[in-house]
XYZ file of C-alpha atoms in Angstrom:
708
model
C 34.607 15.808 -14.186
C 30.917 16.096 -15.036
C 28.423 13.389 -14.179
C 26.259 11.578 -16.703
C 23.254 13.839 -17.441
C 19.949 12.841 -15.878
C 18.043 13.582 -19.068
C 20.410 11.376 -21.094
C 19.441 8.180 -19.258
C 17.080 6.035 -21.364
C 14.865 3.088 -20.474
C 14.251 4.017 -16.816
C 11.106 6.130 -16.910
C 9.580 4.791 -13.696
C 12.781 5.359 -11.763
C 13.110 8.884 -13.160
C 9.528 9.703 -12.141
C 9.974 8.309 -8.620
C 13.164 10.308 -8.071
C 11.563 13.492 -9.369
C 8.479 13.105 -7.155
C 10.635 12.790 -4.046
C 12.696 15.766 -5.179
C 9.504 17.807 -5.504
C 8.208 16.572 -2.124
C 10.785 14.981 0.213
C 7.891 14.153 2.601
C 7.012 11.297 0.234
C 9.697 9.323 2.042
C 12.403 8.472 -0.461
C 12.835 5.832 -3.143
C 14.037 2.241 -3.083
C 15.328 1.036 -6.449
C 15.439 -2.735 -6.895
C 17.156 -4.109 -9.943
C 19.704 -6.377 -11.481
C 23.300 -5.299 -11.791
C 24.293 -3.010 -14.640
C 20.999 -1.128 -14.963
C 22.322 2.406 -14.308
C 20.799 2.661 -10.833
C 23.774 4.487 -9.328
C 24.332 6.570 -12.463
C 20.807 7.940 -12.361
C 20.850 8.721 -8.653
C 24.117 10.643 -8.923
C 22.756 12.504 -11.946
C 19.698 13.656 -9.996
C 21.772 15.992 -7.824
C 22.777 18.054 -10.852
C 19.156 18.888 -11.741
C 18.030 19.818 -8.241
C 17.519 23.578 -7.860
C 20.256 25.584 -6.159
C 19.793 26.404 -2.492
C 20.246 29.514 -0.385
C 21.846 28.654 2.959
C 23.038 30.512 6.015
C 26.739 31.200 5.670
C 28.811 29.228 8.142
C 25.944 26.956 9.235
C 27.095 23.342 9.219
C 23.495 22.182 8.871
C 22.600 24.174 5.755
C 19.720 26.140 7.295
C 17.395 28.093 5.010
C 17.837 31.832 5.806
C 14.148 32.462 4.965
C 13.024 29.758 7.392
C 15.901 29.051 9.809
C 15.688 26.215 12.295
C 15.111 27.859 15.702
C 16.815 24.924 17.445
C 19.800 24.696 15.067
C 22.984 23.972 17.062
C 24.765 26.698 15.048
C 21.951 29.232 15.586
C 20.401 31.626 16.142
C 20.603 32.902 12.582
C 18.891 36.278 12.891
C 20.695 38.741 10.629
C 23.124 36.102 9.339
C 24.509 36.380 5.835
C 23.418 33.934 3.153
C 24.918 32.437 0.035
C 23.841 30.094 -2.769
C 25.158 26.602 -3.334
C 24.330 23.541 -5.426
C 22.218 20.783 -3.910
C 24.352 18.242 -2.129
C 24.649 14.543 -2.864
C 25.893 12.660 0.193
C 26.781 8.984 -0.204
C 26.546 6.692 2.792
C 29.024 3.782 2.672
C 27.717 0.361 3.678
C 30.432 0.073 6.330
C 29.699 3.422 8.008
C 29.438 3.550 11.794
C 26.547 5.026 13.747
C 28.527 8.044 14.991
C 29.525 8.844 11.397
C 25.877 8.808 10.339
C 24.209 10.829 13.109
C 27.262 12.597 14.531
C 28.894 12.327 17.924
C 30.787 14.139 20.631
C 33.662 16.260 19.299
C 36.407 14.401 21.136
C 39.134 16.975 20.467
C 37.142 19.847 21.972
C 35.746 17.744 24.810
C 39.150 16.609 26.011
C 41.177 19.603 24.870
C 38.875 22.471 25.919
C 36.674 20.719 28.425
C 33.446 21.592 26.605
C 30.666 19.403 25.258
C 30.537 19.985 21.510
C 28.687 18.159 18.752
C 30.380 17.002 15.575
C 27.744 16.649 12.804
C 27.413 13.462 10.781
C 26.240 12.556 7.302
C 22.589 13.317 8.074
C 23.487 16.929 8.786
C 25.512 17.146 5.574
C 22.568 15.771 3.577
C 20.026 18.271 4.977
C 18.046 19.804 2.096
C 19.948 17.554 -0.314
C 20.157 13.960 -1.478
C 21.294 11.021 0.672
C 22.250 7.969 -1.371
C 22.817 4.466 0.005
C 24.080 1.948 -2.529
C 23.357 -1.702 -1.664
C 21.031 -0.597 1.130
C 20.048 -4.227 1.755
C 23.606 -4.842 3.009
C 23.460 -1.946 5.489
C 23.093 -2.865 9.165
C 19.499 -2.736 10.327
C 20.087 -0.177 13.075
C 21.582 2.252 10.547
C 18.637 1.768 8.203
C 16.308 2.536 11.122
C 18.176 5.796 11.787
C 17.965 6.842 8.155
C 14.290 6.073 7.734
C 13.319 7.715 11.017
C 15.158 10.879 10.040
C 13.615 10.815 6.569
C 10.111 10.417 8.028
C 10.482 13.050 10.770
C 12.673 15.528 8.920
C 14.920 15.790 11.983
C 17.774 13.882 13.553
C 17.932 13.641 17.321
C 21.174 12.602 19.013
C 21.268 11.501 22.644
C 24.648 9.936 23.347
C 27.961 10.522 25.137
C 26.619 13.569 26.965
C 25.369 15.150 23.723
C 21.725 16.188 23.347
C 21.179 17.701 19.902
C 18.304 17.925 17.450
C 18.765 19.373 13.975
C 17.012 19.455 10.634
C 17.485 16.420 8.393
C 15.192 16.824 5.417
C 16.638 14.982 2.476
C 15.684 12.819 -0.469
C 16.585 9.294 0.642
C 17.440 6.941 -2.195
C 18.508 3.341 -1.729
C 19.511 0.909 -4.460
C 19.823 -2.846 -4.146
C 20.202 -6.066 -6.084
C 17.580 -8.586 -4.825
C 19.981 -11.457 -5.599
C 22.087 -10.347 -2.616
C 19.192 -10.514 -0.152
C 16.040 -8.605 0.658
C 15.215 -5.869 3.116
C 13.007 -6.858 6.028
C 9.316 -6.127 5.268
C 9.015 -3.547 8.041
C 12.022 -1.662 6.654
C 10.801 -2.041 3.091
C 7.537 -0.400 4.117
C 9.356 2.681 5.422
C 10.513 3.654 1.933
C 7.912 5.867 0.337
C 8.225 4.634 -3.247
C 9.822 1.622 -4.846
C 10.814 0.875 -8.422
C 11.691 -2.426 -10.069
C 14.193 -1.778 -12.845
C 15.422 -4.187 -15.508
C 17.687 -3.874 -18.490
C 15.712 -3.168 -21.687
C 15.133 -6.113 -24.010
C 14.597 -4.007 -27.141
C 17.826 -4.233 -29.220
C 17.392 -0.670 -30.514
C 17.039 0.715 -27.013
C 20.040 -1.282 -25.790
C 22.039 0.031 -28.733
C 21.167 3.602 -27.777
C 22.210 2.986 -24.166
C 25.612 1.685 -25.254
C 26.071 4.504 -27.773
C 25.454 7.195 -25.154
C 27.643 5.538 -22.574
C 30.575 5.208 -24.961
C 30.149 8.820 -26.063
C 30.177 10.002 -22.461
C 33.247 7.944 -21.564
C 35.061 9.278 -24.622
C 34.450 12.972 -23.838
C 32.340 13.626 -20.710
C 32.319 17.424 -21.033
C 31.326 17.445 -24.687
C 28.604 14.838 -24.184
C 27.146 16.561 -21.126
C 27.156 19.937 -22.877
C 24.685 18.578 -25.446
C 22.140 18.086 -22.658
C 22.670 21.382 -20.832
C 19.430 22.874 -22.169
C 17.414 19.786 -21.208
C 19.017 19.738 -17.770
C 18.182 23.414 -17.205
C 14.588 22.855 -18.342
C 14.249 19.932 -15.980
C 15.766 21.928 -13.116
C 13.339 24.791 -13.733
C 10.363 22.412 -13.850
C 11.323 20.811 -10.522
C 11.703 24.258 -8.955
C 8.285 25.346 -10.254
C 6.710 22.134 -8.947
C 8.192 22.739 -5.500
C 6.667 26.219 -5.438
C 3.313 24.901 -6.699
C 3.169 22.010 -4.231
C 1.528 23.914 -1.309
C -1.271 25.112 -3.589
C -2.289 21.664 -4.900
C -5.717 20.630 -3.603
C -6.384 17.055 -2.521
C -10.182 16.901 -2.549
C -12.379 14.520 -0.601
C -13.245 12.549 -3.718
C -9.571 11.985 -4.536
C -8.795 11.108 -0.927
C -11.623 8.562 -0.836
C -10.397 7.041 -4.090
C -6.894 6.660 -2.620
C -8.367 4.904 0.419
C -10.415 2.656 -1.868
C -7.331 1.690 -3.874
C -5.252 0.907 -0.787
C -8.061 -1.141 0.769
C -8.597 -3.100 -2.457
C -4.933 -4.109 -2.567
C -5.085 -5.206 1.081
C -2.026 -3.311 2.280
C -1.099 -3.259 5.951
C -1.370 -0.123 8.049
C -2.074 3.431 6.955
C 1.338 4.446 5.662
C 0.392 3.357 2.137
C -2.556 5.784 2.098
C -0.440 8.661 3.370
C 2.430 8.068 0.956
C 0.078 7.620 -1.997
C -1.656 10.893 -1.149
C 1.644 12.779 -0.880
C 2.969 11.257 -4.105
C -0.279 12.088 -5.939
C -0.015 15.724 -4.814
C 3.628 15.839 -5.954
C 2.655 14.292 -9.301
C -0.037 16.922 -9.810
C 2.446 19.697 -9.014
C 4.986 18.158 -11.375
C 2.421 18.175 -14.193
C 1.383 21.777 -13.535
C -2.029 21.029 -11.999
C -3.531 22.561 -8.883
C -5.767 19.614 -7.995
C -5.273 15.843 -7.831
C -7.018 13.705 -10.457
C -7.156 9.980 -11.253
C -4.003 10.093 -13.374
C -2.073 11.377 -10.351
C -3.526 8.680 -8.105
C -2.673 5.974 -10.619
C 0.926 7.148 -10.982
C 1.324 7.373 -7.204
C -0.230 3.958 -6.524
C 2.052 2.245 -9.066
C 5.064 3.461 -7.097
C 3.773 3.411 -3.508
C 1.892 0.090 -3.265
C 3.844 -2.794 -4.895
C 6.290 -3.346 -2.034
C 3.545 -3.021 0.588
C 1.585 -6.003 -0.709
C 4.202 -8.522 0.426
C 3.058 -10.734 3.265
C 6.324 -12.637 3.726
C 9.792 -12.657 2.142
C 8.717 -15.330 -0.356
C 6.240 -12.971 -2.012
C 7.565 -10.946 -4.930
C 6.576 -7.280 -5.030
C 4.134 -6.326 -7.749
C 0.860 -4.643 -8.599
C -2.060 -5.692 -10.785
C -2.433 -2.605 -12.965
C -5.638 -3.907 -14.566
C -7.252 -4.062 -11.137
C -5.934 -0.570 -10.392
C -7.569 0.767 -13.555
C -10.857 -0.938 -12.696
C -10.923 0.680 -9.258
C -10.098 4.121 -10.609
C -12.740 3.846 -13.336
C -15.319 2.286 -10.956
C -15.614 -0.807 -13.142
C -16.647 -4.216 -11.730
C -14.066 -6.948 -11.688
C -14.302 -9.286 -14.707
C -16.097 -12.587 -14.172
C -14.047 -15.793 -14.417
C -14.255 -17.683 -17.725
C -17.166 -20.086 -18.100
C -15.047 -22.914 -19.446
C -12.822 -24.270 -16.678
C -10.553 -25.798 -19.310
C -9.587 -22.277 -20.380
C -7.754 -21.835 -17.085
C -5.250 -24.601 -17.657
C -1.502 -24.502 -17.902
C -1.679 -22.791 -21.298
C -2.722 -19.581 -19.503
C 0.625 -19.191 -17.788
C 2.243 -15.897 -18.623
C 5.373 -15.663 -20.796
C 7.113 -13.920 -17.894
C 6.474 -16.907 -15.633
C 7.698 -19.318 -18.284
C 10.817 -17.223 -18.783
C 11.459 -17.125 -15.062
C 11.168 -20.873 -14.742
C 13.330 -21.430 -17.779
C 16.060 -19.102 -16.608
C 15.966 -20.669 -13.167
C 16.373 -24.151 -14.590
C 19.278 -22.965 -16.701
C 20.909 -21.336 -13.685
C 20.428 -24.522 -11.706
C 22.004 -26.674 -14.386
C 24.991 -24.345 -14.581
C 25.397 -24.485 -10.827
C 25.124 -28.273 -10.786
C 27.720 -28.668 -13.509
C 30.540 -27.739 -11.162
C 31.661 -25.546 -8.311
C 34.800 -23.425 -8.709
C 37.425 -24.383 -6.177
C 40.126 -21.755 -5.865
C 41.493 -22.989 -2.536
C 44.459 -25.403 -2.569
C 43.378 -28.968 -1.930
C 44.976 -30.849 0.931
C 46.827 -33.855 -0.410
C 45.373 -36.047 2.321
C 41.811 -35.361 1.205
C 39.984 -38.330 -0.343
C 40.005 -38.106 -4.134
C 37.005 -38.721 -6.428
C 36.527 -42.283 -7.556
C 35.611 -43.811 -10.883
C 32.281 -45.576 -10.786
C 31.162 -48.454 -12.940
C 28.485 -51.105 -13.053
C 30.872 -53.715 -11.701
C 31.735 -51.862 -8.505
C 28.260 -50.551 -7.693
C 26.291 -52.753 -5.313
C 22.627 -53.176 -6.117
C 20.162 -51.391 -3.887
C 16.545 -52.180 -4.554
C 15.266 -49.246 -2.564
C 17.521 -46.810 -4.418
C 16.471 -48.073 -7.837
C 12.732 -48.318 -7.184
C 10.722 -46.586 -9.908
C 8.567 -43.593 -9.059
C 6.582 -40.903 -10.792
C 8.461 -37.656 -11.461
C 10.468 -35.630 -13.914
C 12.804 -38.539 -14.669
C 12.742 -42.345 -14.221
C 13.459 -43.209 -10.595
C 13.112 -39.581 -9.437
C 10.320 -37.526 -7.945
C 10.045 -34.062 -6.465
C 8.553 -33.821 -2.991
C 6.464 -30.817 -2.126
C 7.189 -28.172 0.482
C 4.820 -27.461 3.323
C 4.070 -24.021 4.710
C 7.154 -22.725 6.566
C 6.703 -22.298 10.273
C 8.087 -19.980 12.904
C 11.213 -21.352 14.522
C 12.416 -21.044 18.072
C 15.440 -18.908 18.760
C 18.691 -20.828 19.153
C 22.272 -19.594 19.100
C 25.633 -21.243 18.552
C 27.749 -21.830 21.628
C 30.666 -19.586 22.504
C 31.364 -16.020 21.416
C 32.244 -15.283 17.808
C 33.438 -12.221 15.970
C 31.512 -12.260 12.719
C 29.276 -9.760 10.999
C 26.605 -8.167 13.146
C 23.337 -10.056 13.010
C 20.628 -11.376 15.306
C 21.612 -14.891 16.287
C 24.776 -15.903 18.166
C 26.744 -13.966 20.769
C 29.742 -12.180 19.305
C 32.054 -9.213 19.600
C 30.531 -6.799 17.083
C 30.410 -3.102 16.277
C 27.109 -2.655 18.140
C 25.886 -3.951 21.468
C 26.689 -3.554 25.157
C 30.144 -2.365 26.189
C 32.275 -5.093 27.781
C 35.734 -3.492 27.624
C 38.051 -1.113 25.791
C 40.959 -1.420 23.387
C 43.249 0.903 21.373
C 41.476 2.603 18.501
C 42.995 0.478 15.757
C 41.912 -2.810 17.315
C 38.147 -2.283 17.420
C 35.495 -0.271 15.581
C 33.357 0.674 18.579
C 32.652 4.167 19.832
C 35.109 6.181 21.900
C 35.472 4.882 25.469
C 36.025 8.129 27.378
C 37.088 6.767 30.802
C 39.632 4.431 29.218
C 40.938 7.224 26.997
C 41.446 9.526 29.986
C 43.181 6.762 31.940
C 45.528 6.129 29.009
C 46.420 9.842 28.700
C 46.779 10.675 32.400
C 50.300 9.230 33.028
C 51.788 11.298 30.157
C 50.579 14.791 31.071
C 53.845 16.073 32.631
C 55.900 14.732 29.730
C 53.604 16.573 27.328
C 54.204 19.918 29.053
C 51.201 20.246 31.291
C 52.448 22.408 34.172
C 52.378 21.296 37.793
C 50.239 22.988 40.427
C 52.051 25.900 42.182
C 53.899 24.833 45.328
C 53.287 21.174 44.733
C 56.036 18.617 45.154
C 54.197 15.940 43.239
C 54.634 15.595 39.509
C 51.076 14.240 39.349
C 49.469 17.490 40.543
C 48.689 20.109 37.880
C 47.540 23.719 37.655
C 43.787 23.918 38.000
C 41.839 24.264 34.774
C 44.513 23.484 32.172
C 43.090 21.160 29.535
C 43.979 17.509 29.375
C 46.489 16.858 26.605
C 45.357 13.998 24.360
C 47.178 12.278 21.530
C 45.838 9.827 18.972
C 47.599 6.933 20.709
C 45.551 7.593 23.863
C 42.180 7.015 22.225
C 40.447 3.871 23.391
C 37.339 2.491 21.761
C 34.642 0.334 23.261
C 34.578 -3.426 22.854
C 30.918 -4.267 22.391
C 29.182 -7.606 22.607
C 26.137 -8.145 20.426
C 24.840 -10.759 18.013
C 26.355 -12.139 14.840
C 24.996 -13.876 11.776
C 26.041 -17.434 10.952
C 26.262 -19.790 7.990
C 24.081 -22.892 8.269
C 24.949 -25.446 5.587
C 22.568 -28.363 5.073
C 23.966 -31.518 3.484
C 20.857 -33.465 2.495
C 20.637 -37.050 1.289
C 18.319 -37.006 -1.756
C 18.792 -40.647 -2.782
C 16.129 -43.298 -3.269
C 16.207 -44.370 0.370
C 15.085 -40.837 1.261
C 12.353 -40.754 -1.371
C 9.483 -41.185 1.053
C 7.331 -38.165 0.312
C 6.633 -37.175 3.909
C 10.294 -37.506 4.850
C 11.526 -35.186 2.111
C 8.672 -32.782 2.707
C 9.762 -32.562 6.328
C 13.381 -31.944 5.388
C 12.527 -29.352 2.740
C 10.114 -27.535 5.014
C 12.648 -27.433 7.833
C 15.330 -25.985 5.548
C 12.879 -23.434 4.176
C 11.771 -22.458 7.677
C 15.361 -22.024 8.782
C 16.006 -19.880 5.746
C 13.070 -17.658 6.678
C 14.418 -17.390 10.210
C 17.890 -16.705 8.818
C 16.478 -13.948 6.644
C 15.043 -12.292 9.732
C 18.270 -12.774 11.703
C 20.624 -11.962 8.805
C 22.088 -15.482 8.598
C 23.288 -17.199 5.443
C 22.031 -20.655 4.491
C 23.374 -23.146 1.953
C 22.201 -26.533 0.680
C 24.264 -29.449 -0.604
C 22.401 -32.462 -1.984
C 23.724 -35.835 -3.071
C 22.103 -38.636 -5.066
C 22.945 -40.953 -7.954
C 26.682 -40.632 -8.497
C 27.339 -37.005 -7.573
C 26.820 -34.207 -5.101
C 25.765 -30.703 -6.112
C 25.587 -27.339 -4.406
C 21.847 -26.881 -4.887
C 21.796 -23.615 -2.940
C 25.019 -21.612 -2.630
C 25.276 -19.737 0.683
C 22.820 -16.905 0.356
C 20.318 -14.668 2.099
C 18.003 -14.446 -0.912
C 14.863 -16.256 0.148
C 13.252 -16.038 -3.287
C 16.036 -18.012 -4.937
C 16.140 -20.469 -2.053
C 12.422 -21.191 -2.251
C 12.630 -22.058 -5.947
C 15.683 -24.283 -5.508
C 14.089 -26.245 -2.690
C 10.812 -26.747 -4.523
C 12.668 -28.145 -7.545
C 14.908 -30.530 -5.574
C 14.396 -34.101 -6.929
C 14.866 -37.355 -5.003
C 15.977 -40.824 -6.145
C 18.973 -42.942 -7.150
C 21.953 -44.310 -5.231
C 23.668 -42.668 -2.239
C 27.077 -41.003 -2.838
C 27.517 -40.021 0.819
C 31.255 -39.370 0.573
C 30.792 -37.047 -2.383
C 28.190 -35.100 -0.411
C 30.545 -34.647 2.528
C 33.397 -33.516 0.289
C 31.168 -31.042 -1.524
C 30.207 -29.640 1.882
C 33.892 -29.377 2.799
C 34.715 -27.476 -0.393
C 31.775 -25.132 0.108
C 32.765 -24.356 3.691
C 36.393 -23.865 2.679
C 35.464 -21.337 0.010
C 33.170 -19.499 2.408
C 35.977 -19.289 4.965
C 38.139 -17.603 2.332
C 35.367 -15.125 1.517
C 34.404 -14.410 5.118
C 36.869 -15.850 7.665
C 34.947 -14.508 10.675
C 31.559 -16.051 9.878
C 31.043 -19.228 11.899
C 29.491 -22.214 10.168
C 27.334 -25.113 11.293
C 27.029 -28.212 9.127
C 23.817 -30.262 9.383
C 23.970 -33.640 7.625
C 20.516 -35.129 7.021
C 20.862 -38.804 6.024
C 20.216 -42.380 7.023
C 23.970 -43.069 6.781
C 23.808 -45.466 3.859
C 26.495 -45.236 1.172
C 25.753 -47.265 -1.981
C 27.655 -45.535 -4.803
C 30.926 -47.226 -5.713
C 33.137 -49.922 -4.207
C 33.984 -49.633 -0.492
C 31.438 -46.814 -0.268
C 31.132 -46.999 3.512
C 34.903 -46.951 4.071
C 35.331 -44.033 1.719
C 32.509 -42.156 3.467
C 34.201 -42.745 6.810
C 37.443 -41.296 5.473
C 35.596 -38.268 4.099
C 33.891 -37.717 7.454
C 37.180 -37.926 9.351
C 38.790 -35.464 6.943
C 35.870 -33.072 7.369
C 36.050 -33.405 11.154
C 39.729 -32.462 11.042
C 38.763 -29.029 9.670
C 37.090 -28.266 12.999
C 33.610 -27.593 11.645
C 30.693 -27.912 14.064
C 28.475 -30.642 12.682
C 25.223 -32.420 13.478
C 23.980 -35.670 11.944
C 20.209 -36.077 11.720
C 19.452 -39.789 11.328
C 16.533 -40.338 8.945
C 16.544 -44.145 9.239
C 13.144 -45.444 10.337
C 11.607 -48.829 11.050
C 12.027 -51.521 13.677
C 15.336 -52.864 12.396
C 17.998 -50.199 11.974
C 21.561 -50.501 10.755
C 22.852 -47.584 12.841
C 25.005 -46.237 10.015
C 24.194 -42.604 10.773
C 25.451 -43.079 14.339
C 28.764 -44.366 13.022
C 28.930 -41.418 10.654
C 28.397 -39.037 13.581
C 31.333 -40.593 15.431
C 33.619 -40.282 12.403
C 32.480 -36.707 11.854
C 32.828 -35.868 15.573
C 29.296 -34.588 15.298
C 26.224 -34.595 17.465
C 23.814 -37.415 16.659
C 20.060 -36.815 16.578
C 17.426 -39.338 15.508
C 14.720 -38.004 13.223
C 11.929 -39.502 15.318
C 13.259 -37.512 18.273
C 13.388 -34.133 16.575
C 10.394 -34.401 14.236
C 9.706 -32.250 11.178
C 8.684 -29.244 13.264
C 11.732 -29.541 15.504
C 14.477 -30.098 12.963
C 15.418 -26.428 13.093
C 16.087 -26.781 16.827
C 19.148 -28.814 16.000
C 20.691 -25.823 14.258
C 21.012 -23.971 17.517
C 24.367 -25.515 18.305
C 25.726 -28.609 20.051
C 25.699 -27.278 23.583
C 22.042 -26.325 23.439
C 20.896 -29.749 22.275
C 23.075 -31.456 24.845
C 21.326 -29.509 27.575
C 17.911 -30.489 26.217
C 18.536 -34.221 25.720
C 21.468 -35.061 27.926
C 23.405 -36.491 24.982
C 27.086 -35.800 24.544
C 28.190 -33.955 21.417
C 30.254 -36.025 19.061
C 28.863 -39.346 20.274
C 26.167 -41.561 18.810
C 23.220 -42.449 20.984
């Protein structure tokens, strides 16, 4: 079945240009495509392979060596006098769940144990040499695999030093990664290793959208007939890429152009020198693509638009982007425009339509999320049920009903301070969740602590354990005994060890896992003190930043008035989290029980989605419950029900003042949680509580599950 033609894709000009530039010059460093779902990212990448020029390779070489320029250190070499043949450019897809030995290759176990020789079995990097390596959802790929890919893409070689294998082979490929930012970002240092980046969105023009749908339906109806209509365009594009590759070495990058590239990169305040190098390479490729033999300002502009946006980010809360007006001013040597004389002209009316749309869509998304949370798990009949509230059964609370300035009567939105760097803390015990950078766990990467049959673990082959498992069965498998020996355990000299699949043992490795930290925050009127909510918001935001770096997930449940809402579903997307936290209002009564039950439902759903990910619940409240009759008793029942689920929990008591009711301490006992007073942890230390019960007990001497 034919793929969708590259030239038939509409509305993705920037992505098409970025892919073509890396096809012309793989040294550019690959392309990262960021975009919402359903924007033809994968379709376009797979279509690129069909327009890449055919290759001549050495026949029988597993690494696809070029017969005109063979790799002198190729493991299958030397290739002097070897026959050659022509093949299409390869597209190799790397699954998100791939293991390291599948990516870079490993010891050929069958030959090592069967023939007694050290042999290398190539991985996906070898298969992608001189072709296209595609990683869908690259932001979900383990960091160590991303490091391997980017190092190989930058160096053009893959070096393997493991399990007695020492191999280096060519690995020049066009690396393309696609991702949806809603599912989490790449770390800035990894983002910087991609040469070019493209932000792609679905077109908003109805005519263009109509054309997209028309072509897609036509292709699905008859792929061969639809693709045949674009054969001439595909061949023209293939010929142009081939010509650009041949022209590339002749393109001149003059001193004036090089100085202009340095000026552009310095003006946009990018870190390091990689931006200058990538921009220069992309500008040369762009000139070759357009049939020129020297780089001009148009080439520099096109290269800078693709090479600089993702390098201007200072932290995960910054969105990638580039001021194209400033870029034009630098290229044309124009001074920056002076600010307007009238300061009133710079008011709120100057906000861009894009910003207004973003805020509007975010508010709509928030309201949809607050309207209800789907609950597909069966509810335990013993769980406390929601209550009906009314004026008669709601005790008055002057502090909860106090008026304040804000978006609604009785509500205000506290600000968020600058997030700070958190200390490293880990949950107690050893888990078995997804590989990350926080708590100890049995994962697919790390130090070897044991061995198990191949189907029970995903680690690498444990050779000593495999040999020990096979040794007792050698006579039964026909391995002959040594001449003159009376022992069935003595064999003829060099005969190979006979291995079966059931003998293979794989390593059990201990590394680090990622966790889910769920905050349950009291946002009622008693918490409306500006500094208090600023401290809570800043702590949650700081933990989210730390979780982003350590691959954790963070969620936020808030409760006020008469209901609890999931303000931040468990996520690793720091951009979404920052907006939700900044918009969190405070005021009204305190539905503590509803907040606890919303936390229970959220944790229950997350356990269904990812049973191995450990969770830590942090309840931030003063312990008051003022919504509904018997509010305190109902909250106690909710806490006891939540404790019965076995969740690790911590209660941070936000009650202040000389006279305290101690309600948060009672809540901690009912929840079987660790109790921490806010004046003991402070705003800058709130994140320390998230390290786990055992750690805090060591620091303070308090006993988990008991109120101070």
